[in-house]
Every structure is written in C-alpha cells, then in structure tokens.
Amino acid sequence: MQTIRGFRDILPEHIPLWQKVEKEAIFLFESFGFKEIRIPVLEKTELFARSIGEVTDIVEKEMYTFADRKGAKLTLRPEATASIVRSYIQHKMYATDPVRKFFMIGPMFRRERPQKGRYRQFYQIDAEVFGIESAFIDSQLIFLLNELFKRLGLTGLSAHINSLGCPDCRPSFQKALLNFIESKKDKLCENCIRRMDKNPLRILDCKVTGCKEALADAPATLDHLCNVCDDHFNTVKTTLEQQKVDFIVDKSLVRGLDYYTRTAWEIQTTSLGAQSAVAGGGRYDGLVKELGGPQTPAIGFAIGFDRLVEVMEQVDKSPGTNPLNLFIISLGDKAMKKGYHWSCELNQLGVYTEMDYRGKSMKALMKRANKLGAQYVLIAGENELAEHAVILRNMNTKEQVSLAVETLVPELIKIVKK
Ligand SMILES: [Zn+2]
Ligand SMILES: [Zn+2]
C-alpha cells in the first residue's frame, strides 16, 4: 500500500524543524495577542464557493469535493480563512467583542498538478484579525511575518505589497480592465475568454504564457484607488518604512481569491538563491458580511508550512533534537525488572531514558547505546545488584562511577540532568 498521489508522510527525522517553526510561531502569535482556534477539515462546499469565489482556480479545479452518504456536498478545506469567518459568525463573536485575533496550524487540501515541493495535502500556519480597519494592522501582520522568518534564519526577505481597492474604486478599475482585455481578446486562452464576463479580475491569475504576455501591461488596481484606499495604502507603506521592513510595491500582485480588498501581500525570501514566496495575505473587509455576519473589517495571512520547512532544511542544518540522556543495560531477569522500574521513574521525572527488552548481550547493548547517541549508560548485571552498586558510564569522557542502588534515582538525576 502506498500514499495517494500528492500526499506524503512527514517522517520523524524531519519533525524537529516543523516543531521549531511551530514553537517560534506560537510564541510570537501569543506575544501579539493571537488566540489559537481549531476548525474542522471538512465543511459545506457552499462555504468555499461563496467566499473564495465560484470562478477561481481553487473552486473550479482544485477542491476535493464529494457527496457524503446522504448526498450532502462537502469539501476538504482548501484554505483556512473561510472556515474561521464561518466560526466568527456562527458563534456570534462580534456581539461580545468584534475585535478578535486567531491563529491556526493544520493541513489544507487542493488537487493541484503534482510537482516537486507541491502537495495535495499541504500545511498552513494561518492568522486572522477581525474588527480593525486601521492600516496599522496591515503593517503589523507584515512586520510579524518578517520577524518570524528572521528568527527562523531566512535571509533576503522582502514583502511584495499591493492594494486591491474597495467596492468604491473597483468599478472604475473593472471598466478599464475589461476595455483592455477586449483589446487583447484574440491572444487569450479559452479559460480567460470564459472568465471575461463572470470574473475579469481572475484573468490576471492565468498561468498560460500567451495570456501572461498579453496581460503584462494590464491596468492595475493601484492606479484606480479612491482617496480612502490611497490613504490606507500610504499608511501601510510609511509604517513599514519606519519599522525597517523591506518591501516592494508590486502592481501585478492580485492573489487568486475573490474576497481580497485593499492591502494584499506576499513575503519572498532569497534563502534558496532564487526568490520564492513563503507567505501571503490580504485584507477582506467584505467577507464577514458576505457570509451572513455584520459588516466587519478583517485581514489575515497564510504561511506555506511545507515550503518554509524546505527552505529551512537548506539554512538550518542542526535543528535541536531531544538527546538520549540515559541508556540502561540490564543483564539477567532480576536486573531487567529493576531496570524497568528505574527507567519508568526517570521518564516520569523528565529524564529521557531507554532500555532494551530483547535480552541481548552486553556487547550488543553497548552498540545500541552508541547508535542511539546516549549521553550516559547504566550497567546493571547480577554481580552489580548483589553488591548493591551499579556502574554509570559517561559516554563522552568514558569515565565510570559506581552508584548505590538504594539512592540510585536521585543520584542519577543529579548527574544526568546537568
Ligand atoms: Zn477604495
Ligand atoms: Zn488565459
């Protein structure tokens, strides 16, 4: 039996980096006032169709959607924002306190074309802020991401930022965009032509080379911003400058989802030589209302966890693993019984202790202790027990001491736990 195409196991030897990222992220999130939320992996298909947009790559081509045994149409979550918005509305969080900050870490599912470094079950670290329209929050999220990546050792960080405007400035932009697309119609692919009437903005996501070339000089939302959006974007830029966060204004950044308004961004790193995006986010001031809640400004981002770990594997060669403190070599039935109880007691007291239960020889057990990288080895045979004293060997210095059986555990803790 094998995993499904595009799915993978993350094996224990790769976990230390995943845990390092999680630890650092949770620590930062909590310092910035975010609370963890856990949401289901399965939701009604309608939730994603309505929030991400019917005419988007994700909803049209990539979602894992199926009917359950009663015929309900369900989808494995392709992203977290829609579910968190659903939760915010469902639990009427806006009524007690509209200002909420959440983070979540977990798997997402998209049936994309399999390619190196892309998985159909992939992981995201996601953060969302509700109830704050101020541009300071936009800057703060970008600042937070930048800080997290710096702490994780990433280099050449820069934020690519853009403003997608609001419902007030959209119509002027859409008109200009439609005129432009009309003039390039003969150069566009079938998919783009189909999207022209339904969702012209999504034509800008098209990955077909001919379309990309034809759309290189397409009108940008940035040139059609209303005064309020313009002020908002200026505040984001000046704040980032004051905070010394490197950024580039990128007019072509549109993000592939319908719900974004105003600030959208991607964080790029050059840690692997070429530029690659490790996180993206944006404001979505209309989505809470769209999904049935009161008008509530909101903003969030997602970090591509798999991609981030891939980058870190190149820059972080020695993630902290949990070293084996003690290996107990018990020779004979009596010593095995003693050793078992000692090891459990030490485990309970936080000393990482292992022993072998297969009745192997002294030589084989020493070999195993070496293989596991044990810092100390405790040797207990019939002779040692008869003399009520066992041997503790420091595997680094090769020094050995004799310890009394009666006071063994407290003595061991003094020596082994530094
Ligand atoms: Zn506007
Ligand atoms: Zn196209």
Coordinates of C-alpha atoms in Angstrom, one line a residue, residues 3-10 41 58 61-65 75-79 106-124 306:
T3 CA 0.1 7.0 -0.1
I4 CA -2.2 8.7 -2.6
R5 CA -0.5 10.8 -5.3
G6 CA 0.3 14.2 -3.9
F7 CA 0.1 13.1 -0.3
R8 CA 3.0 12.2 1.9
D9 CA 4.2 11.1 5.3
I10 CA 6.4 13.5 7.3
V41 CA -11.1 19.9 7.9
I58 CA -9.3 26.7 -6.4
K61 CA -10.4 22.9 -10.5
E62 CA -8.7 22.1 -7.2
M63 CA -11.1 21.3 -4.4
Y64 CA -11.7 17.8 -3.0
T65 CA -15.5 17.9 -3.2
T75 CA -15.3 19.8 0.7
L76 CA -11.9 19.3 2.4
R77 CA -10.8 22.8 3.3
P78 CA -8.5 24.3 0.7
E79 CA -7.7 27.2 3.0
G106 CA -3.0 22.5 10.1
P107 CA -3.5 20.7 6.8
M108 CA -5.3 22.0 3.7
F109 CA -6.2 20.1 0.6
R110 CA -6.0 21.1 -3.1
R111 CA -6.0 18.8 -6.1
E112 CA -3.2 20.7 -7.9
R113 CA -1.0 19.2 -10.6
P114 CA 1.7 17.3 -8.6
Q115 CA 5.1 18.8 -8.9
K116 CA 8.2 18.9 -6.8
G117 CA 7.6 20.6 -3.4
R118 CA 3.8 20.8 -4.0
Y119 CA 1.5 18.5 -2.2
R120 CA -2.2 17.9 -2.4
Q121 CA -2.3 17.8 1.4
F122 CA -0.2 20.7 2.5
Y123 CA 0.1 22.6 5.7
Q124 CA -0.5 26.2 6.6
D306 CA 5.9 22.8 3.7

